[in-house]
Coordinates of C-alpha atoms in Angstrom, one line a residue:
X1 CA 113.3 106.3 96.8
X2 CA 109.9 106.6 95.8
X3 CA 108.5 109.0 93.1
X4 CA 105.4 111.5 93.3
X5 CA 104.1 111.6 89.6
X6 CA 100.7 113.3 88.9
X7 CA 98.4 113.7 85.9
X8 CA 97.5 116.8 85.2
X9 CA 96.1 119.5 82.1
X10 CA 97.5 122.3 80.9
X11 CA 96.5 124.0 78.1
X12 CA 94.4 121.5 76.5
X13 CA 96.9 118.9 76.8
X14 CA 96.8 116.3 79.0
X15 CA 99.8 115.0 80.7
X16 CA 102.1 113.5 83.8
X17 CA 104.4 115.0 85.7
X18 CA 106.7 114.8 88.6
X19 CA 106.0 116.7 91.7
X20 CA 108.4 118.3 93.9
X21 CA 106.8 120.4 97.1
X22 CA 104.2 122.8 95.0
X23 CA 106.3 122.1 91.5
X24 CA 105.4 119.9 88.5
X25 CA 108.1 119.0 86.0
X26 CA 106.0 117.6 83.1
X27 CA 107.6 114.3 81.4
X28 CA 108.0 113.9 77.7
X29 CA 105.7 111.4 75.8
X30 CA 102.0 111.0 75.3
X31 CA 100.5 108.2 78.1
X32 CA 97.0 107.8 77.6
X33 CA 95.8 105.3 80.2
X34 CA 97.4 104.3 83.7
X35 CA 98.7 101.1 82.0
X36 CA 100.4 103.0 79.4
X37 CA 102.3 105.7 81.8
X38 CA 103.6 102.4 84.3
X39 CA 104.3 100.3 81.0
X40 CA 106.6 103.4 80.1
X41 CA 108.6 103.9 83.3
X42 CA 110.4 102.3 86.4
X43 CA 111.5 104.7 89.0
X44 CA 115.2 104.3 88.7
X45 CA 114.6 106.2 85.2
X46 CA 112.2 108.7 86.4
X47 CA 115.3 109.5 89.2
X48 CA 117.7 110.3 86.4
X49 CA 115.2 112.2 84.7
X50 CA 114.4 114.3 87.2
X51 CA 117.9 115.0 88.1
X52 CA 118.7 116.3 84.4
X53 CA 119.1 119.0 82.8
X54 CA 116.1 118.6 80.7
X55 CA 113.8 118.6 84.0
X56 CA 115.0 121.7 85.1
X57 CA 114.6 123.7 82.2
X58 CA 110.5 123.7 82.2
X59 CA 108.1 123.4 85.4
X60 CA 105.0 124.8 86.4
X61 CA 103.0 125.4 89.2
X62 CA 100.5 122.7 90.6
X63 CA 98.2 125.8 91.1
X64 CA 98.2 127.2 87.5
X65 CA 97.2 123.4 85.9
X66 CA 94.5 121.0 86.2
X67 CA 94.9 118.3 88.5
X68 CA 93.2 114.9 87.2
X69 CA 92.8 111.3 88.5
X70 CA 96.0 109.6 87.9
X71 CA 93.6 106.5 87.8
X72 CA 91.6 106.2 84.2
X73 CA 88.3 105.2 83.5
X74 CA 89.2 101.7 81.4
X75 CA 91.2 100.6 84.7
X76 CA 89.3 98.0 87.0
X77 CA 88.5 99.5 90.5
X78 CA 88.3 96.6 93.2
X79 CA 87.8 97.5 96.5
X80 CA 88.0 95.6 100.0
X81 CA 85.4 95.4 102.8
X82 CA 85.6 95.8 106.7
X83 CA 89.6 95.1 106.3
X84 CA 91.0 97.3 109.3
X85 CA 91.0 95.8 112.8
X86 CA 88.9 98.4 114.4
X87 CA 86.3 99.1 111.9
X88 CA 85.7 95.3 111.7
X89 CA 85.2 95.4 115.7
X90 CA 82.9 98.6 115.5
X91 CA 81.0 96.8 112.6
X92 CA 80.5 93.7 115.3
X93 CA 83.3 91.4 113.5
X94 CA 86.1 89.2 115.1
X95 CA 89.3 90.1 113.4
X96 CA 91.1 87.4 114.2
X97 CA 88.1 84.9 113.3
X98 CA 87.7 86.1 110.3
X99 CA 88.0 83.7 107.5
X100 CA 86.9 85.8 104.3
X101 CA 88.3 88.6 102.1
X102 CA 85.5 90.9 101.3
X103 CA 85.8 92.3 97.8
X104 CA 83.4 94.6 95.7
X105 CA 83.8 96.8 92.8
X106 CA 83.0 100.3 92.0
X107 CA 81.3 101.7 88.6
X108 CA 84.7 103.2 86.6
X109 CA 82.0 106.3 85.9
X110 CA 82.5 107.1 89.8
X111 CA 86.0 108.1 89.1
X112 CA 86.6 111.9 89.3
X113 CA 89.9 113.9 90.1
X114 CA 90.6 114.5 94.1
X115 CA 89.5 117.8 94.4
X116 CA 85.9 117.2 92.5
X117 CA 82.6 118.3 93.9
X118 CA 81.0 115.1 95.8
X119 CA 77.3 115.4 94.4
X120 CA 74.8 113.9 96.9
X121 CA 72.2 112.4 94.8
X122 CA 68.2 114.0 96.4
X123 CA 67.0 110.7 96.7
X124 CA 70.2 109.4 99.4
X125 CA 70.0 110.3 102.7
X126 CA 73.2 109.0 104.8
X127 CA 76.2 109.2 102.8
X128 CA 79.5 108.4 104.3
X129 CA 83.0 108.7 103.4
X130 CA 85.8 106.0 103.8
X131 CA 89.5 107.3 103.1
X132 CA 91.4 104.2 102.0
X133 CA 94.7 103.5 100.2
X134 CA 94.7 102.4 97.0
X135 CA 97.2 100.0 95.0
X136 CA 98.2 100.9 91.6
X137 CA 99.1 97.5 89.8
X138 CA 102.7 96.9 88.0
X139 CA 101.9 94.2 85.9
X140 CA 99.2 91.5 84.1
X141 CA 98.1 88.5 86.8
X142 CA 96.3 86.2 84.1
X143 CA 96.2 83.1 86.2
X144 CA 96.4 81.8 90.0
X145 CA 100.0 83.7 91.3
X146 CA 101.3 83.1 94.8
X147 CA 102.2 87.0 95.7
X148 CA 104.4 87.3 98.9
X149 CA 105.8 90.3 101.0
X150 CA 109.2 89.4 99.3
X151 CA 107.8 89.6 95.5
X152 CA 105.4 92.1 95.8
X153 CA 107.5 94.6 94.4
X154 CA 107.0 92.8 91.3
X155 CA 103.0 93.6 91.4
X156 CA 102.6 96.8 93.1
X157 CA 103.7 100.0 91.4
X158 CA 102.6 102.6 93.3
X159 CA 100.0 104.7 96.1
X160 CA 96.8 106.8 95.4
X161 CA 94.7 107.8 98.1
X162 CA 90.9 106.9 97.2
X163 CA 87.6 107.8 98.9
X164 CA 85.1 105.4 98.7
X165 CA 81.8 107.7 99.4
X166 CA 78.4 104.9 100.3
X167 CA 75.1 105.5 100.2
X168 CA 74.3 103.3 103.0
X169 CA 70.7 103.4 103.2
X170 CA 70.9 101.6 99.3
X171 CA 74.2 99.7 100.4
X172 CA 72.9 98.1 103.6
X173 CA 69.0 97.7 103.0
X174 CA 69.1 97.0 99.6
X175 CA 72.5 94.8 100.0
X176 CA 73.8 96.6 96.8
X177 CA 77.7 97.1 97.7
X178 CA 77.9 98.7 94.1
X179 CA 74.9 100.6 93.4
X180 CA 75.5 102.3 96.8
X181 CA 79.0 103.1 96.1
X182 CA 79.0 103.4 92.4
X183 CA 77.2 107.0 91.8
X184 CA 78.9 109.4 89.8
X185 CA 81.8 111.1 92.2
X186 CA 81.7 108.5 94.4
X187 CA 84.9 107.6 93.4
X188 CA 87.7 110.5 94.1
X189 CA 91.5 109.1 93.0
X190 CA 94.7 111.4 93.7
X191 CA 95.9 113.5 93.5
X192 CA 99.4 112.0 93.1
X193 CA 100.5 108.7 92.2
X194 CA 103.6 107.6 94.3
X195 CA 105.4 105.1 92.3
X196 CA 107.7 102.6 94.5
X197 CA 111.2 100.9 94.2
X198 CA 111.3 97.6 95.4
X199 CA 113.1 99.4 98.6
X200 CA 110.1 101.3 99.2
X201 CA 107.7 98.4 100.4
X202 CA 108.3 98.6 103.4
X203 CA 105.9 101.9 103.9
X204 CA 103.0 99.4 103.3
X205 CA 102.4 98.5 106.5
X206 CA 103.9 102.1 108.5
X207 CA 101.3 104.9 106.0
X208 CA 99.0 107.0 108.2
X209 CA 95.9 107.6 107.0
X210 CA 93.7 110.2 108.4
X211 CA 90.1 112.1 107.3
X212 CA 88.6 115.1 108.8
X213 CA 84.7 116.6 107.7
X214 CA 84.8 120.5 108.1
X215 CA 88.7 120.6 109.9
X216 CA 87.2 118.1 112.6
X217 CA 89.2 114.4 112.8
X218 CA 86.8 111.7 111.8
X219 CA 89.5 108.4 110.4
X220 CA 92.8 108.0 112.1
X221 CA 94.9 105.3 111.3
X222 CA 97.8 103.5 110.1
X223 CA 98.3 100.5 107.4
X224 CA 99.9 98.0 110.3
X225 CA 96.1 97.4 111.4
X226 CA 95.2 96.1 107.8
X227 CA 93.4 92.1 108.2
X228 CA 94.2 91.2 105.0
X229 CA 97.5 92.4 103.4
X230 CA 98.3 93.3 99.9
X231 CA 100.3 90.1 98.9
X232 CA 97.3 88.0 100.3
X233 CA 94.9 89.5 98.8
X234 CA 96.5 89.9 95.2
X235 CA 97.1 85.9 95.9
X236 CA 94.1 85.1 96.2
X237 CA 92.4 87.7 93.6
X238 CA 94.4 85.9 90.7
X239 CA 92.9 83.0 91.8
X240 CA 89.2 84.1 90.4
X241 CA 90.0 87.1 87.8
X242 CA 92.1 88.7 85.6
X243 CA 94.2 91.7 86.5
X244 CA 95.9 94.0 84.7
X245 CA 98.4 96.7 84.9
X246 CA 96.9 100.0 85.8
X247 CA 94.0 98.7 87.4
X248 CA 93.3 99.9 91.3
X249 CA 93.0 98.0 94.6
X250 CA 91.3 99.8 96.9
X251 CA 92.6 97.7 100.5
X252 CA 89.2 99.1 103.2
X253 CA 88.7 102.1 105.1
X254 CA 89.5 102.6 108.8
X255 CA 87.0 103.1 111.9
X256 CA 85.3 106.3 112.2
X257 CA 82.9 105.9 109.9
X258 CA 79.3 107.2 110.0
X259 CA 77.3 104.4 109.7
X260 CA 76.3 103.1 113.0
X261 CA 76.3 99.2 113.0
X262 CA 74.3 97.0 115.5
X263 CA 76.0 94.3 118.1
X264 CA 76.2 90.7 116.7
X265 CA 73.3 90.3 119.2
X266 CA 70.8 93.1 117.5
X267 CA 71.6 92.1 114.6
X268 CA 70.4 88.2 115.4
X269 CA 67.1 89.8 117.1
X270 CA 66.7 92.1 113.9
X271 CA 66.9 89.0 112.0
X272 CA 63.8 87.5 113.6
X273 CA 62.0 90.9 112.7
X274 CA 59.8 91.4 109.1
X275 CA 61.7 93.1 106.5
X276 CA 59.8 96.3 106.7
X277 CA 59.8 96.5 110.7
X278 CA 64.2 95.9 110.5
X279 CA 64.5 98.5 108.3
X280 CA 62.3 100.9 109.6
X281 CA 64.4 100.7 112.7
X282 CA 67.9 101.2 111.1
X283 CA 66.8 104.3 109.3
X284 CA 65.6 105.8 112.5
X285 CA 69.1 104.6 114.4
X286 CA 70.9 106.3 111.0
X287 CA 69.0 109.4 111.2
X288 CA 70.2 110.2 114.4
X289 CA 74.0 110.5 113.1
X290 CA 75.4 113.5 112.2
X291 CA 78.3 112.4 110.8
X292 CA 76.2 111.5 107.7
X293 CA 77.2 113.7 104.8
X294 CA 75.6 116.9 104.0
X295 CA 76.1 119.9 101.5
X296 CA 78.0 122.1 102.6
X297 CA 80.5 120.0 104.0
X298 CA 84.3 119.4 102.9
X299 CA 86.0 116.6 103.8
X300 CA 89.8 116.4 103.4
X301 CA 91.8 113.1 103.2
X302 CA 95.6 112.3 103.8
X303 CA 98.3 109.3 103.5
X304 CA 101.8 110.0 104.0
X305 CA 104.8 108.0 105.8
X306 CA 106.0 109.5 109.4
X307 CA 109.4 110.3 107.7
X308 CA 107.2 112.1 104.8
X309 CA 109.5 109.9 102.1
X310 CA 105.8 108.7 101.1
X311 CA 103.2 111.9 100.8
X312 CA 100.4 111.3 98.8
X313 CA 98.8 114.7 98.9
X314 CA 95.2 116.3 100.2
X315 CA 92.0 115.0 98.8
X316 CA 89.5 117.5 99.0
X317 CA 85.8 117.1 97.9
X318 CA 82.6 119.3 99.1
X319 CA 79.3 118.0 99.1
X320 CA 77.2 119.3 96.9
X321 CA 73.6 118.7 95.9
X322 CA 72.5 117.4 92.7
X323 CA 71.0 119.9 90.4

């Protein structure tokens, strides 16, 4: 059975806890970093302790602490691109042609707690939001490893739910994947960490993901539509880096977003166009979006099971303007 853990502070003290319905029950022991708090437990022991005596004797409210990102800022955050079947069609790709995993990273200085202000920054002008589920690792991957549905236990520890807020007129113009997606905020974790038994894998490929901007449905979807699956993709990361325990892969965002992509066929006719002129044009095609991001807004993301064994919370950030 899986366990909801969170990190949290109370009272000038930073901690994790277990969570149970609106309950924390805080564990003993000082974890510093996300590597440190999976090095120093396995679910079967977080069961028992949970069931003791001990756990029952002190709990406290999740309203009455301060929730932070169970994902800390010396962790790598990967991310993958276009890795859903329908956003890949609505961004004029052919997901069963495709041949390539796309992978980026974020700035760790984007990281912020799940319920933290987004800040637009004056100068962006379409910013977007991409609910995605994120992969907390289990263990070091120092060299080329051959990860498969049946070992993957072995890798993966646990869920976070991650929004991975894009500039897009610096991401797409300026083809900077991590400038545009690397401002400070950009970069919500949490607000629970669900750590898995090797049982529990099986929710992989069944968790419903789903994103709404002020109550109204934007993102809708479920995990069995990922291209490129968690053991693939861990494969063939250890093939070029190091990974590490703690650190975060972030496995793409659904369709729905707010950037508006040309056909395959515009997009060969914009190529044929000077710099300037193909850019002019898709800033006046994005400015006639209003799903872009604006203050004011809240938007409001959610992963969870259907048998709610596997609920990762709400993530909730409203946009704010930089000051």
């Amino acid at each position: 059975m899986a366990i909801h853990t969170v990190r949290f502070s109370h009272q000038g003290r930073i901690q994790w806890g277990l969570v149970s319905k609106s309950l924390i029950t805080p564990l003993p022991g000082e974890f510093a970093t996300t590597a440190d708090f999976i090095r120093g437990h396995e679910v079967g022991a977080l069961r028992e302790f949970a069931a003791s005596s001990a756990a029952g004797s002190a709990t406290l409210r999740l309203d009455e602490v301060q929730i932070l990102s169970p994902l800390t800022r010396n962790q790598q955050f990967l991310c993958q691109g276009a890795n859903y079947r329908q956003h890949m069609i609505e961004s004029g790709m052919d997901p069963d042609a495709k041949s390539y995993n796309m992978i980026f990273t974020k700035a760790t200085s984007c990281i912020v707690p799940a319920h933290s202000d987004l800040v637009k920054p004056a100068h962006v002008r379409f910013l977007d939001y991409e609910i995605e589920l994120g992969l907390i690792l289990k263990r070091d991957v120092l060299a080329r490893t051959v990860v498969t549905d049946a070992n993957l236990h072995e890798f993966v520890a646990g869920l976070v739910i991650v929004n991975d807020y894009s500039a897009r007129d610096i991401q797409i113009p300026q083809t900077q994947f991590y400038k545009g997606k690397s401002f400070r905020t950009f970069g919500p974790v949490g607000p629970f960490l669900c750590l898995l038994s090797p049982q529990d894998m099986k929710y992989l490929g069944k968790l419903q993901l789903t994103l709404t901007v002020n109550g109204q449905v934007r993102q809708k979807d479920t995990t069995a539509n990922l291209v490129f699956g968690p053991a693939e993709t861990l494969t063939e990361l250890s093939g070029v880096q190091d990974l590490h325990v703690g650190d975060l892969l972030s496995t793409g965002t659904p369709a729905g977003c707010a950037l508006s992509v040309p056909s395959p066929f515009k997009q060969r006719m914009g190529a044929l166009l000077p710099e300037a002129t193909k850019w002019a044009i898709f800033n006046k095609v994005q400015e006639g979006r209003q799903q872009y991001l604006k203050a004011g807004d809240v938007v409001e993301a959610r992963i969870q099971s259907p048998d709610g064994a596997i609920d990762l919370g709400v993530q909730r950030n409203k946009v704010v303007g930089a000051t």
